[in-house]
Coordinates of C-alpha atoms and ligand atoms in Angstrom, one line a residue:
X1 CA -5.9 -60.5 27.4
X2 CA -9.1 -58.8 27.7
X3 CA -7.7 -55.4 28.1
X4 CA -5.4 -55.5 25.5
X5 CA -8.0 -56.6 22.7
X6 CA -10.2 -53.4 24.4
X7 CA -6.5 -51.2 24.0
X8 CA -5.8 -52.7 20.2
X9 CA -9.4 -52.1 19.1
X10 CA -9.4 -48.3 20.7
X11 CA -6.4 -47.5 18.8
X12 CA -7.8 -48.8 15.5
X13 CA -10.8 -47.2 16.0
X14 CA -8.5 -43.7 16.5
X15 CA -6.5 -44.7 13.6
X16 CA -10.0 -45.0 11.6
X17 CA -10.9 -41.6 12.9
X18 CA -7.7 -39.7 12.4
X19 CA -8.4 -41.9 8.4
X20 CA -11.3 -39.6 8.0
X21 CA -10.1 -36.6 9.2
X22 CA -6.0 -36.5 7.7
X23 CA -6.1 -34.4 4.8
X24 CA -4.3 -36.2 1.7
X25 CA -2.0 -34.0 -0.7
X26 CA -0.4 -34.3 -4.0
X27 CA 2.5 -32.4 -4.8
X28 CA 4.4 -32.7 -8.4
X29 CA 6.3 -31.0 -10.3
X30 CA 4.8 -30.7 -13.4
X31 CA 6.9 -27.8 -15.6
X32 CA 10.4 -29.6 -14.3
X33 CA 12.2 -28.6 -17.5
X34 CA 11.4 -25.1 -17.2
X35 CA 13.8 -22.4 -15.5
X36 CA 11.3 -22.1 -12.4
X37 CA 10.5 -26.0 -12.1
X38 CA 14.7 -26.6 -12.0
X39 CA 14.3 -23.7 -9.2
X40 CA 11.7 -25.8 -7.7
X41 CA 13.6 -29.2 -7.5
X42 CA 16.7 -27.6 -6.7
X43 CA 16.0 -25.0 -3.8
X44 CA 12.1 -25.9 -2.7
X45 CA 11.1 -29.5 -3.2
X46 CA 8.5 -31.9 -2.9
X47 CA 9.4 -33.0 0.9
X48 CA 9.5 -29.1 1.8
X49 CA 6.1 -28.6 0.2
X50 CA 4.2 -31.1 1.8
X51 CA 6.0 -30.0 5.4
X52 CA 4.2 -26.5 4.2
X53 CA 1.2 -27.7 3.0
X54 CA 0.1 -29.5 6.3
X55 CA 1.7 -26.6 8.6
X56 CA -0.7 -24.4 6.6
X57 CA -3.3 -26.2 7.0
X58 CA -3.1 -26.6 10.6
X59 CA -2.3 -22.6 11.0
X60 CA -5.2 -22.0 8.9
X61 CA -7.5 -23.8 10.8
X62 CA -6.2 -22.5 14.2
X63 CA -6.8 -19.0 13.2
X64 CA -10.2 -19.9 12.0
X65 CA -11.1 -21.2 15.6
X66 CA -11.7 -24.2 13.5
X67 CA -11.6 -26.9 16.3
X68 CA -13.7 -29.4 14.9
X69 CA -14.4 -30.9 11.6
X70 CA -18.1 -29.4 11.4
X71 CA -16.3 -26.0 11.3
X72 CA -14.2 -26.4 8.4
X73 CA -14.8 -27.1 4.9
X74 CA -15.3 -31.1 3.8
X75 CA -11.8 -31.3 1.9
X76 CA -10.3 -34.6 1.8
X77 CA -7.1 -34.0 -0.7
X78 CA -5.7 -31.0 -1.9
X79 CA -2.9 -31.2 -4.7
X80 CA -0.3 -28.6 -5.3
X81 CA 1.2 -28.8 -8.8
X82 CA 3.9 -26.3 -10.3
X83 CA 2.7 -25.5 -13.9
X84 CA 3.0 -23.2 -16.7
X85 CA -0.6 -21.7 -16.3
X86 CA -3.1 -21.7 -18.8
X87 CA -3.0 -18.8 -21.2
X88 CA -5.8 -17.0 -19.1
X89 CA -3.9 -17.4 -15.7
X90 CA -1.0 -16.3 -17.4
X91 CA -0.6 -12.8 -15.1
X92 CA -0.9 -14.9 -11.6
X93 CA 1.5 -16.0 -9.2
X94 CA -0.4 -19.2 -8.4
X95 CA -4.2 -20.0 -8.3
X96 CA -6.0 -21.7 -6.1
X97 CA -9.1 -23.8 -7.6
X98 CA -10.8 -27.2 -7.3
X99 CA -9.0 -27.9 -3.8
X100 CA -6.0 -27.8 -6.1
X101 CA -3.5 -24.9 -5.7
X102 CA -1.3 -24.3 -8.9
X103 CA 2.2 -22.3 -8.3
X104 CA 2.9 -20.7 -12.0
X105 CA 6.7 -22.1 -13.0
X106 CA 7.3 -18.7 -14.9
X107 CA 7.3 -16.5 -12.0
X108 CA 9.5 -19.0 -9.5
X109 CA 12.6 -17.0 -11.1
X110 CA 11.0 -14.2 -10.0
X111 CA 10.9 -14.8 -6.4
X112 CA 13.2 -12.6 -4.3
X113 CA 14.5 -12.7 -0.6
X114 CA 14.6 -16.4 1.1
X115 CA 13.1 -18.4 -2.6
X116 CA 11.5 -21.1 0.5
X117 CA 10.5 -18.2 2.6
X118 CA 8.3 -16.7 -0.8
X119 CA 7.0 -20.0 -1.8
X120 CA 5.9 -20.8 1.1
X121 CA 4.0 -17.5 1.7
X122 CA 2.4 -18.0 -1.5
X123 CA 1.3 -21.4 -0.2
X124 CA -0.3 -19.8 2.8
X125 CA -2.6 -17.7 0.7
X126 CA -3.4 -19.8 -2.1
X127 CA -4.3 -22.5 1.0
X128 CA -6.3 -20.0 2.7
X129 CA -8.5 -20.2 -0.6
X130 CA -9.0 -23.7 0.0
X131 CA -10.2 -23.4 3.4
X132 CA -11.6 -20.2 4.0
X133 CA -16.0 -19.9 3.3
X134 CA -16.2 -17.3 0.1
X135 CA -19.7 -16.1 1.2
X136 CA -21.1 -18.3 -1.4
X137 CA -19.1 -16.8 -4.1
X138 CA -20.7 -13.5 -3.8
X139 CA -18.6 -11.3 -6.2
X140 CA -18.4 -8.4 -3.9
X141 CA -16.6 -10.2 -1.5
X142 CA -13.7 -10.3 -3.9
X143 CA -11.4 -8.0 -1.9
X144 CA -11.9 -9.6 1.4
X145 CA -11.7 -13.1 0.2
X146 CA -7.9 -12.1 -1.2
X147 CA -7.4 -9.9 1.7
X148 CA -8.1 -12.6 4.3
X149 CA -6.1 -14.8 2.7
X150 CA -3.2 -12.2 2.4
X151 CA -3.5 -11.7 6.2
X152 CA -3.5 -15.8 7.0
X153 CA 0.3 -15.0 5.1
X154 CA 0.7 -11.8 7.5
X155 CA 0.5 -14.2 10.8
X156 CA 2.1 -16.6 9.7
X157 CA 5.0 -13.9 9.8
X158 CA 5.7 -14.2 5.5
X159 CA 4.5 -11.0 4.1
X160 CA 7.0 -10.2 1.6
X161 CA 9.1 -7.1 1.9
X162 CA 7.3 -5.2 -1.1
X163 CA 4.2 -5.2 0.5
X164 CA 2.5 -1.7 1.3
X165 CA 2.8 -0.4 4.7
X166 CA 0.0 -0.6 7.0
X167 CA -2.0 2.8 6.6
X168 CA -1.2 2.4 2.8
X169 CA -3.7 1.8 0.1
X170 CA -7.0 3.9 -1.3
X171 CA -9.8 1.2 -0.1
X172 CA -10.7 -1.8 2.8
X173 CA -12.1 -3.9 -0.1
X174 CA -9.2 -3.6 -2.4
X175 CA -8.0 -6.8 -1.8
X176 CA -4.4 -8.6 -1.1
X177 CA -1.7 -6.5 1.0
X178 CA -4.4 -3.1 1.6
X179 CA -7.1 -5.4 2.7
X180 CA -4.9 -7.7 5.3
X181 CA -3.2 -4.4 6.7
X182 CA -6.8 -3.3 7.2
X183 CA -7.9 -6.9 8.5
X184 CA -4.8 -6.5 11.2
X185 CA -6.2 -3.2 12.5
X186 CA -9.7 -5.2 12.8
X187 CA -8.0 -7.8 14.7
X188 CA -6.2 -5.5 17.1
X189 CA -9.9 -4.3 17.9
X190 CA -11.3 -7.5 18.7
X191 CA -9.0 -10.7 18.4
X192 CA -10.7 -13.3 16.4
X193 CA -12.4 -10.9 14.6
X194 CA -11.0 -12.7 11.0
X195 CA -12.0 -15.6 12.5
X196 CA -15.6 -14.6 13.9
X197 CA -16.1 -13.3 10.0
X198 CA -14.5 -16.2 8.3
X199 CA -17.4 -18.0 10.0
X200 CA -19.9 -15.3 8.8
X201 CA -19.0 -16.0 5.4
X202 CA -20.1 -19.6 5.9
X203 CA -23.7 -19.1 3.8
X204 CA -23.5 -15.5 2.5
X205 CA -21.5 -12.3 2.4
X206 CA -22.8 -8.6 4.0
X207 CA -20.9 -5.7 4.5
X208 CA -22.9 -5.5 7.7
X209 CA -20.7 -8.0 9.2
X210 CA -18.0 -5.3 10.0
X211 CA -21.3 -3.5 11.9
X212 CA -22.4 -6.8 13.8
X213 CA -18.4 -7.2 15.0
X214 CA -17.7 -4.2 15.8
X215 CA -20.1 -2.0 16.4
X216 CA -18.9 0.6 13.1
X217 CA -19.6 0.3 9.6
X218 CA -16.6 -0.5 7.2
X219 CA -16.4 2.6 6.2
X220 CA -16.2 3.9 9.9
X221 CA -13.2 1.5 10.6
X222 CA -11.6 2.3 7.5
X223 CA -11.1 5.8 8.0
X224 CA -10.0 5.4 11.6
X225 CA -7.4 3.0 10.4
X226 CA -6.4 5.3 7.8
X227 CA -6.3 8.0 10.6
X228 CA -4.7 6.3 13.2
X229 CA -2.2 3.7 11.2
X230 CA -1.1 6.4 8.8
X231 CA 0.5 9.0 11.2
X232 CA 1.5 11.3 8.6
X233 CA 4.9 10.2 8.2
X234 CA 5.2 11.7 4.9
X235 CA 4.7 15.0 6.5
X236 CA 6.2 17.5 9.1
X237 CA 5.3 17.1 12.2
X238 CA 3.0 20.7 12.9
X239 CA 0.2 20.5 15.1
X240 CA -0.1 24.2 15.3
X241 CA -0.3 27.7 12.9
X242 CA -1.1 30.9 13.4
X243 CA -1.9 33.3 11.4
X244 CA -1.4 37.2 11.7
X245 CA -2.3 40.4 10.0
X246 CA 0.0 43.0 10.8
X247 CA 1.2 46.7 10.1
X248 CA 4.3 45.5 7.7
X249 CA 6.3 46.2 4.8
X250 CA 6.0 43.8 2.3
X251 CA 3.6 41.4 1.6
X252 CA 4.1 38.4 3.7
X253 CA 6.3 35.7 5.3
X254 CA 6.3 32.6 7.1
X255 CA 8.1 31.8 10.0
X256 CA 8.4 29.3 12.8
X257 CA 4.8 27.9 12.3
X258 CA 3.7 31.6 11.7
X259 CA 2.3 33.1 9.1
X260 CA 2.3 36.8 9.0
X261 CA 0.2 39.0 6.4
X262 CA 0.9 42.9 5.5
X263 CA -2.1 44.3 6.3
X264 CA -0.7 48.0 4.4
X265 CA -0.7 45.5 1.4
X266 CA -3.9 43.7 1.7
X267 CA -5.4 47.9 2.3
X268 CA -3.7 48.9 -1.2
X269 CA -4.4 46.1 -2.9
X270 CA -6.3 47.2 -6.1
X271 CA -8.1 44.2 -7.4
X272 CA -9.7 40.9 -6.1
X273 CA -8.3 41.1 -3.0
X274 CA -10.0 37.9 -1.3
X275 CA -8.1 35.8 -4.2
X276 CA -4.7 37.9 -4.0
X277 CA -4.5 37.0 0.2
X278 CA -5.9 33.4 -0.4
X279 CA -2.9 33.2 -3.1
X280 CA -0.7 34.6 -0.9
X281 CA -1.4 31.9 1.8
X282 CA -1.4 29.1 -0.4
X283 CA 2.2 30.5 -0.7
X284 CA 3.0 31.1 2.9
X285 CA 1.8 27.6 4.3
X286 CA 3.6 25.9 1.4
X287 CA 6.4 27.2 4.1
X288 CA 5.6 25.5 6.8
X289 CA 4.5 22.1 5.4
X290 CA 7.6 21.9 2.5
X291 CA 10.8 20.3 3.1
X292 CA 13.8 22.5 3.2
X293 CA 17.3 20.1 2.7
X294 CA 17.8 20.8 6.2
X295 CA 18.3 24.5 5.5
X296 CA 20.5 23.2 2.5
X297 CA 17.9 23.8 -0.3
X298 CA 18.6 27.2 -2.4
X299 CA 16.3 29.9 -1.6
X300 CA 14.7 30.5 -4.9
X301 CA 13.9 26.7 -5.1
X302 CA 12.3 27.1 -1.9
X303 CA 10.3 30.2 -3.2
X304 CA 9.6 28.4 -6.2
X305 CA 7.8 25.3 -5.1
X306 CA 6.0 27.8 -2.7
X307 CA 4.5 29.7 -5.9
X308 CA 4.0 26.5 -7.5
X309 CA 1.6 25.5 -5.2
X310 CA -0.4 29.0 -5.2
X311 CA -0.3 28.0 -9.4
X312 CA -1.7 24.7 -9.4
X313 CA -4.4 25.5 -6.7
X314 CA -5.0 28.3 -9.3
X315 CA -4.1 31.6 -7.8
X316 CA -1.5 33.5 -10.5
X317 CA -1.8 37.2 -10.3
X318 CA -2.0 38.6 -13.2
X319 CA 1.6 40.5 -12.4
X320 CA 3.5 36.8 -12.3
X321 CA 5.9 36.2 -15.4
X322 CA 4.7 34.3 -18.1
X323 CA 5.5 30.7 -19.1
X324 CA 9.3 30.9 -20.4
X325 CA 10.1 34.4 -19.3
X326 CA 13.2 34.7 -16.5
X327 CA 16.7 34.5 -16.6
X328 CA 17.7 31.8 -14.1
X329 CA 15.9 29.1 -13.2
X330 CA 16.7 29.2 -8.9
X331 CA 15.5 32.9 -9.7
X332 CA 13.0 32.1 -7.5
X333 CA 8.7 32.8 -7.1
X334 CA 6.9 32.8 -10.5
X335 CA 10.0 32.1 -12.6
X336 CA 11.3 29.1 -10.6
X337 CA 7.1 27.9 -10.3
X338 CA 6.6 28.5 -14.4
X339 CA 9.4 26.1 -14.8
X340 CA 8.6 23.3 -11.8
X341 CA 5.2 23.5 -14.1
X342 CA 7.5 22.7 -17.2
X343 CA 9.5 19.7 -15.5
X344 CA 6.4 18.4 -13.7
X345 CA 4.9 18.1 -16.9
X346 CA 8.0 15.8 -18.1
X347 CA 7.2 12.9 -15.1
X348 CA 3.7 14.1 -13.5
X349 CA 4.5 14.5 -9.8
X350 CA 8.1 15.5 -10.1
X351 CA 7.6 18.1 -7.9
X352 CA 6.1 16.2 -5.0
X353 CA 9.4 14.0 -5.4
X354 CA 11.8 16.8 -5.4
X355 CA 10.4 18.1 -2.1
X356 CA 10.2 13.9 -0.7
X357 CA 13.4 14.0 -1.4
X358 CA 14.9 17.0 0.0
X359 CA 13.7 15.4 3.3
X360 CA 17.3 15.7 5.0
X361 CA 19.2 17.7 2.4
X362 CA 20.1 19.1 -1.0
X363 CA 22.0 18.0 -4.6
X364 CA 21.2 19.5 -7.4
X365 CA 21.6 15.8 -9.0
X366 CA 18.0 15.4 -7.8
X367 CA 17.2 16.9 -11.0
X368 CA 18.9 14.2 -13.0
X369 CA 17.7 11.4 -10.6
X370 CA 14.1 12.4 -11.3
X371 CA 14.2 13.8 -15.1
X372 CA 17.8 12.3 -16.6
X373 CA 18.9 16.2 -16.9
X374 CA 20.9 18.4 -15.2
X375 CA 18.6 21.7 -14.4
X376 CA 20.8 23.8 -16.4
X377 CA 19.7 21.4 -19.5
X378 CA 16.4 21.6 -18.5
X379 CA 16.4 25.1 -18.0
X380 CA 17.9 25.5 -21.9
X381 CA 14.9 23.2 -23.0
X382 CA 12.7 25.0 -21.1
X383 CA 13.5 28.4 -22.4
X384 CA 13.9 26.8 -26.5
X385 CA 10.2 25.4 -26.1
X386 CA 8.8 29.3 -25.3
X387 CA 11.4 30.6 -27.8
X388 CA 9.4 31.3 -30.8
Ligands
NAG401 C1 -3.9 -27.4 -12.1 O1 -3.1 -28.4 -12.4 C2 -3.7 -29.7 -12.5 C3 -2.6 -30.8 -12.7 O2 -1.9 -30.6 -13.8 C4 -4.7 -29.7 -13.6 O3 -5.4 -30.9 -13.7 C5 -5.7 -28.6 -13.4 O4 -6.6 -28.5 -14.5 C6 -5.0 -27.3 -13.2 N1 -6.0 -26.3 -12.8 C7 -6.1 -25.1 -13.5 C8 -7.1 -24.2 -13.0 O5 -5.3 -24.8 -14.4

């Protein structure tokens, strides 16, 4: 009899205990009659959101090496609510304030893939927010807040498809997708490295953390990363090219990872003959880094973009054709490069797209896909807009 009053009393005192520490959530559905609240009800639900909002919860604190409740943040209830946002939130996806986390109803519709599969990675993050230490609300930690919080969504395996690739993005502290990527690579150095900064973030935010986890300034990391993660897969693969100057006719030509250079020409040039030859290599390298259509590409295209690139990094001889002059437009050199000029100035980086896409071969319909002309219209408007 003893015992068992000593057994009930132990599991009331857990049950108190586990009082305390269960986190508490309210979930409703508060836009119902809207397209994306139907959604909600129909394909999400209530039941489904709590099952995600305590599974986040636990994953979140797991990856924060949260073990006990002095680690974590003192929230006792968090609500989830599906709402049309106020006028000021209008733009977001969901937001995440006041231990409240509010999914916007007008972009449920737009959800694609697996519509639980999104919501719930938009619960992840928007939880992360909840739990996660915002060095005190320090404004410069903006980009890391949103980019741990993108990589809590990353682990838990529900980055969406149309997030950028890792390598991708212009800085660490841009936030979201770019900043998780970046966070990953961090991980991979030291694991628990998110978790070891979360922490840091506890009473105050310094760049300096990336220095006192691992040894390199942010900076430091975020070029490796961009070195290392990016592997040039946008470009060929050439680790090598040389350069000669030869006894030749003509003036140059590249070949096979070589570039070779007419030294007769560079002796009778007349003229500034250290911009000629660094024209002529701008030209000649274009060779070796361009895309080709797997030999299927026309020859005076291929010369074209060549002398393209010599034009924009600014090295027309004074001998090149002027802007409308030519008779074909896969002439080839200056003529073809005047008018890539023309049609990059309809869609600014045409000309980078044309080569992108002549990856693994040619069609003259790349034209059309990139401008919504066929070249021999574009040539025509080309040569009416010189006409004069
Ligand atoms: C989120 O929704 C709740 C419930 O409708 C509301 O009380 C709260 O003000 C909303 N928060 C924001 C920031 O709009």
């Amino acid at each position: 009899m003893a015992h068992q009053v000593f057994f009930l009393s132990c599991l009331l005192a857990v049950a108190a205990l586990q009082g305390i520490l269960a986190v508490e959530y309210d979930v409703a559905n508060n836009a119902a009659t809207t397209p994306g609240g139907v959604i909600f009800t129909n394909q999400i639900g209530i039941d489904y959101t709590r099952q995600i909002l305590v599974a986040a919860t636990d994953f979140i604190w797991n990856l924060f090496q949260q073990n006990v409740e002095a680690d974590r943040k003192n929230v006792q209830r968090v609500g989830l609510f599906i709402e049309i946002l106020p006028e000021n939130f209008r733009g977001a996806v969901a937001i995440a304030a006041n231990n409240q986390i509010n999914v916007s109803a007008d972009y449920i519709p737009t959800y694609s893939g697996d519509i639980k599969r999104a919501f719930a990675g938009i619960v992840y993050h928007e939880m992360t927010h909840i739990w996660q230490w915002n060095g005190n609300g320090d404004s410069n930690a903006g980009g890391l807040i949103e980019g741990i919080a993108d990589f809590v969504r990353l682990k838990a395996d529900l980055a969406p498809a149309h997030w950028r690739q890792p390598g991708e993005g212009e800085s660490w502290n841009q936030g979201y997708d770019v900043t998780a990527r970046f966070l990953d690579y961090c991980e991979g150095l030291r694991n628990g490295f998110v978790a070891e900064l979360n922490k840091k973030l506890r009473n105050s935010y310094d760049v300096n953390f990336f220095v006192e986890l691992l040894g390199k300034t942010v900076d430091q990391l975020w070029s490796e990363y961009k070195a290392i993660k990016t592997r040039r897969p946008d470009r060929k693969n050439e680790q090598h090219v040389s350069l000669f100057i030869e006894t030749m006719n003509g003036v140059a030509y590249a070949v096979n990872n070589e570039i070779h250079v007419s030294a007769n020409y560079i002796q009778g040039y007349s003229g500034d003959v250290n911009r000629e030859i660094t024209g002529v290599l701008y030209h000649e390298i274009t060779h070796i880094w361009q895309w080709d259509g797997n030999g299927q590409t026309p020859g005076g295209l291929i010369e074209g973009i060549a002398d393209f690139v010599r034009l924009k990094a600014g090295y027309v001889p004074s001998h090149w054709v002027q802007p409308g002059q030519g008779d074909r437009w896969d002439h080839g050199y200056d003529v073809t490069a005047r008018f890539l000029d023309y049609c990059n100035s309809l869609r600014n980086g045409f000309v980078a797209e044309l080569n992108k896409k002549m990856r693994s071969g040619y069609s003259a319909n790349y034209f059309v896909e990139l401008l919504g002309k066929t070249v021999d219209q574009l040539w025509s408007d080309y040569k009416a807009k010189y006409k004069n």
